[in-house]
Amino acid sequence: MAVKRDLDERLLVYGATIIKLVESLPSTIAGRRIGDQLLRSGTSVGANFEEAQGAESKNDFAHKLQIALKELRESNYWLRLLAKTEMLPRETLVVIIGESAQLKAILSKSIATVKGTAKTKESVK
């Protein structure tokens, strides 16, 4: 249970960091568009993870985790694009891009674990 709480907190901090980062983007057309996309995807990761906690089945849980992972991948893309375009200083983005990569690995492993468990139970039937 401690791992789940730690992940809850990490995703909450990730979302808060995304909000702060988006607020610091330049008010250009590109800054606003990327900011909109990043804000949507980056803050929905934790919300989808929270929704997964109330899943009705293992398959539903895995599906909701997959949605969270999809949003995390998208936000990682926008973060890397910001780094590539130098819209924000690289040092501003390094930590959040690293955290994004770690969270992707954690969610991917969680999905694989849940799906492996679900398949094992199905094959017993």
PDB file of C-alpha atoms in Angstrom:
ATOM      1  CA  MET A   1       0.000   0.000   0.000  1.00  0.00           C
ATOM      2  CA  ALA A   2       2.938   2.359   0.655  1.00  0.00           C
ATOM      3  CA  VAL A   3       4.006   2.066  -2.984  1.00  0.00           C
ATOM      4  CA  LYS A   4       0.538   3.137  -4.144  1.00  0.00           C
ATOM      5  CA  ARG A   5       0.615   6.150  -1.795  1.00  0.00           C
ATOM      6  CA  ASP A   6       4.083   7.093  -2.983  1.00  0.00           C
ATOM      7  CA  LEU A   7       2.931   6.874  -6.597  1.00  0.00           C
ATOM      8  CA  ASP A   8      -0.194   8.892  -5.774  1.00  0.00           C
ATOM      9  CA  GLU A   9       2.004  11.623  -4.319  1.00  0.00           C
ATOM     10  CA  ARG A  10       4.491  11.511  -7.201  1.00  0.00           C
ATOM     11  CA  LEU A  11       1.687  11.889  -9.726  1.00  0.00           C
ATOM     12  CA  LEU A  12       0.188  14.761  -7.742  1.00  0.00           C
ATOM     13  CA  VAL A  13       3.570  16.522  -7.605  1.00  0.00           C
ATOM     14  CA  TYR A  14       4.048  15.793 -11.329  1.00  0.00           C
ATOM     15  CA  GLY A  15       0.711  17.467 -12.125  1.00  0.00           C
ATOM     16  CA  ALA A  16       1.532  20.465  -9.929  1.00  0.00           C
ATOM     17  CA  THR A  17       4.938  20.806 -11.601  1.00  0.00           C
ATOM     18  CA  ILE A  18       3.278  20.697 -15.028  1.00  0.00           C
ATOM     19  CA  ILE A  19       0.903  23.491 -13.983  1.00  0.00           C
ATOM     20  CA  LYS A  20       3.795  25.669 -12.794  1.00  0.00           C
ATOM     21  CA  LEU A  21       5.792  24.927 -15.927  1.00  0.00           C
ATOM     22  CA  VAL A  22       2.877  25.815 -18.229  1.00  0.00           C
ATOM     23  CA  GLU A  23       2.390  29.072 -16.319  1.00  0.00           C
ATOM     24  CA  SER A  24       6.013  29.961 -17.113  1.00  0.00           C
ATOM     25  CA  LEU A  25       5.711  29.415 -20.870  1.00  0.00           C
ATOM     26  CA  PRO A  26       5.935  32.447 -23.125  1.00  0.00           C
ATOM     27  CA  SER A  27       2.631  33.914 -24.225  1.00  0.00           C
ATOM     28  CA  THR A  28       3.286  33.208 -27.896  1.00  0.00           C
ATOM     29  CA  ILE A  29       1.067  31.190 -30.229  1.00  0.00           C
ATOM     30  CA  ALA A  30       3.342  28.152 -29.853  1.00  0.00           C
ATOM     31  CA  GLY A  31       3.699  28.632 -26.095  1.00  0.00           C
ATOM     32  CA  ARG A  32      -0.066  28.762 -25.630  1.00  0.00           C
ATOM     33  CA  ARG A  33      -0.780  25.765 -27.887  1.00  0.00           C
ATOM     34  CA  ILE A  34       1.904  23.554 -26.377  1.00  0.00           C
ATOM     35  CA  GLY A  35       0.894  24.758 -22.928  1.00  0.00           C
ATOM     36  CA  ASP A  36      -2.736  23.780 -23.529  1.00  0.00           C
ATOM     37  CA  GLN A  37      -1.749  20.299 -24.698  1.00  0.00           C
ATOM     38  CA  LEU A  38       0.777  19.790 -21.902  1.00  0.00           C
ATOM     39  CA  LEU A  39      -1.642  21.032 -19.256  1.00  0.00           C
ATOM     40  CA  ARG A  40      -4.345  18.615 -20.418  1.00  0.00           C
ATOM     41  CA  SER A  41      -2.147  15.550 -20.719  1.00  0.00           C
ATOM     42  CA  GLY A  42       0.159  16.240 -17.779  1.00  0.00           C
ATOM     43  CA  THR A  43      -2.586  16.837 -15.248  1.00  0.00           C
ATOM     44  CA  SER A  44      -4.794  13.976 -16.415  1.00  0.00           C
ATOM     45  CA  VAL A  45      -2.172  11.329 -15.574  1.00  0.00           C
ATOM     46  CA  GLY A  46      -2.856  11.511 -11.851  1.00  0.00           C
ATOM     47  CA  ALA A  47      -6.607  11.851 -12.371  1.00  0.00           C
ATOM     48  CA  ASN A  48      -6.674   8.679 -14.471  1.00  0.00           C
ATOM     49  CA  PHE A  49      -4.534   6.861 -11.906  1.00  0.00           C
ATOM     50  CA  GLU A  50      -6.992   7.907  -9.190  1.00  0.00           C
ATOM     51  CA  GLU A  51      -9.863   6.668 -11.339  1.00  0.00           C
ATOM     52  CA  ALA A  52      -8.087   3.316 -11.705  1.00  0.00           C
ATOM     53  CA  GLN A  53      -8.194   2.926  -7.922  1.00  0.00           C
ATOM     54  CA  GLY A  54     -11.975   2.588  -8.192  1.00  0.00           C
ATOM     55  CA  ALA A  55     -11.889   0.128 -11.083  1.00  0.00           C
ATOM     56  CA  GLU A  56     -14.581  -2.532 -11.218  1.00  0.00           C
ATOM     57  CA  SER A  57     -12.276  -5.353 -12.344  1.00  0.00           C
ATOM     58  CA  LYS A  58      -8.641  -6.138 -13.049  1.00  0.00           C
ATOM     59  CA  ASN A  59      -9.256  -5.505 -16.750  1.00  0.00           C
ATOM     60  CA  ASP A  60     -10.880  -2.154 -15.970  1.00  0.00           C
ATOM     61  CA  PHE A  61      -7.941  -1.312 -13.682  1.00  0.00           C
ATOM     62  CA  ALA A  62      -5.436  -2.193 -16.420  1.00  0.00           C
ATOM     63  CA  HIS A  63      -7.394  -0.160 -18.968  1.00  0.00           C
ATOM     64  CA  LYS A  64      -7.453   2.939 -16.754  1.00  0.00           C
ATOM     65  CA  LEU A  65      -3.725   2.565 -16.070  1.00  0.00           C
ATOM     66  CA  GLN A  66      -3.171   2.358 -19.832  1.00  0.00           C
ATOM     67  CA  ILE A  67      -5.019   5.651 -20.272  1.00  0.00           C
ATOM     68  CA  ALA A  68      -2.819   7.231 -17.576  1.00  0.00           C
ATOM     69  CA  LEU A  69       0.273   5.886 -19.372  1.00  0.00           C
ATOM     70  CA  LYS A  70      -0.969   7.223 -22.713  1.00  0.00           C
ATOM     71  CA  GLU A  71      -1.393  10.697 -21.207  1.00  0.00           C
ATOM     72  CA  LEU A  72       2.029  10.457 -19.583  1.00  0.00           C
ATOM     73  CA  ARG A  73       3.615   9.576 -22.917  1.00  0.00           C
ATOM     74  CA  GLU A  74       1.924  12.558 -24.519  1.00  0.00           C
ATOM     75  CA  SER A  75       3.064  14.940 -21.813  1.00  0.00           C
ATOM     76  CA  ASN A  76       6.593  13.539 -22.119  1.00  0.00           C
ATOM     77  CA  TYR A  77       6.483  14.370 -25.829  1.00  0.00           C
ATOM     78  CA  TRP A  78       5.457  17.989 -25.154  1.00  0.00           C
ATOM     79  CA  LEU A  79       8.188  18.333 -22.527  1.00  0.00           C
ATOM     80  CA  ARG A  80      10.819  17.029 -24.950  1.00  0.00           C
ATOM     81  CA  LEU A  81       9.498  19.359 -27.644  1.00  0.00           C
ATOM     82  CA  LEU A  82       9.873  22.300 -25.264  1.00  0.00           C
ATOM     83  CA  ALA A  83      13.456  21.225 -24.616  1.00  0.00           C
ATOM     84  CA  LYS A  84      14.168  20.814 -28.340  1.00  0.00           C
ATOM     85  CA  THR A  85      12.776  24.245 -29.205  1.00  0.00           C
ATOM     86  CA  GLU A  86      14.555  25.857 -26.256  1.00  0.00           C
ATOM     87  CA  MET A  87      11.310  27.601 -25.355  1.00  0.00           C
ATOM     88  CA  LEU A  88      12.376  27.123 -21.729  1.00  0.00           C
ATOM     89  CA  PRO A  89      15.894  26.643 -20.384  1.00  0.00           C
ATOM     90  CA  ARG A  90      17.040  23.020 -20.544  1.00  0.00           C
ATOM     91  CA  GLU A  91      17.811  22.965 -16.815  1.00  0.00           C
ATOM     92  CA  THR A  92      14.158  23.846 -16.132  1.00  0.00           C
ATOM     93  CA  LEU A  93      13.026  20.719 -17.995  1.00  0.00           C
ATOM     94  CA  VAL A  94      15.655  18.095 -17.125  1.00  0.00           C
ATOM     95  CA  VAL A  95      14.149  17.052 -13.788  1.00  0.00           C
ATOM     96  CA  ILE A  96      10.532  16.870 -14.998  1.00  0.00           C
ATOM     97  CA  ILE A  97      11.525  14.938 -18.143  1.00  0.00           C
ATOM     98  CA  GLY A  98      13.431  12.492 -15.934  1.00  0.00           C
ATOM     99  CA  GLU A  99      10.464  12.112 -13.599  1.00  0.00           C
ATOM    100  CA  SER A 100       8.201  11.582 -16.603  1.00  0.00           C
ATOM    101  CA  ALA A 101      10.447   8.766 -17.842  1.00  0.00           C
ATOM    102  CA  GLN A 102      10.488   7.117 -14.409  1.00  0.00           C
ATOM    103  CA  LEU A 103       6.712   7.350 -14.082  1.00  0.00           C
ATOM    104  CA  LYS A 104       6.300   5.836 -17.561  1.00  0.00           C
ATOM    105  CA  ALA A 105       8.442   2.873 -16.487  1.00  0.00           C
ATOM    106  CA  ILE A 106       6.452   2.407 -13.262  1.00  0.00           C
ATOM    107  CA  LEU A 107       3.067   2.526 -15.007  1.00  0.00           C
ATOM    108  CA  SER A 108       4.271   0.231 -17.801  1.00  0.00           C
ATOM    109  CA  LYS A 109       5.470  -2.328 -15.261  1.00  0.00           C
ATOM    110  CA  SER A 110       2.219  -2.036 -13.305  1.00  0.00           C
ATOM    111  CA  ILE A 111       0.171  -2.664 -16.437  1.00  0.00           C
ATOM    112  CA  ALA A 112       2.315  -5.667 -17.376  1.00  0.00           C
ATOM    113  CA  THR A 113       1.939  -7.064 -13.861  1.00  0.00           C
ATOM    114  CA  VAL A 114      -1.840  -6.635 -13.818  1.00  0.00           C
ATOM    115  CA  LYS A 115      -2.238  -8.118 -17.295  1.00  0.00           C
ATOM    116  CA  GLY A 116       0.035 -11.032 -16.405  1.00  0.00           C
ATOM    117  CA  THR A 117      -2.070 -11.718 -13.305  1.00  0.00           C
ATOM    118  CA  ALA A 118      -5.302 -11.461 -15.287  1.00  0.00           C
ATOM    119  CA  LYS A 119      -4.033 -13.876 -17.958  1.00  0.00           C
ATOM    120  CA  THR A 120      -2.861 -16.375 -15.345  1.00  0.00           C
ATOM    121  CA  LYS A 121      -6.287 -16.422 -13.715  1.00  0.00           C
ATOM    122  CA  GLU A 122      -8.047 -16.743 -17.067  1.00  0.00           C
ATOM    123  CA  SER A 123      -5.876 -19.688 -18.128  1.00  0.00           C
ATOM    124  CA  VAL A 124      -6.818 -21.541 -14.916  1.00  0.00           C
ATOM    125  CA  LYS A 125     -10.531 -21.461 -15.812  1.00  0.00           C
TER     126      LYS A 125
END
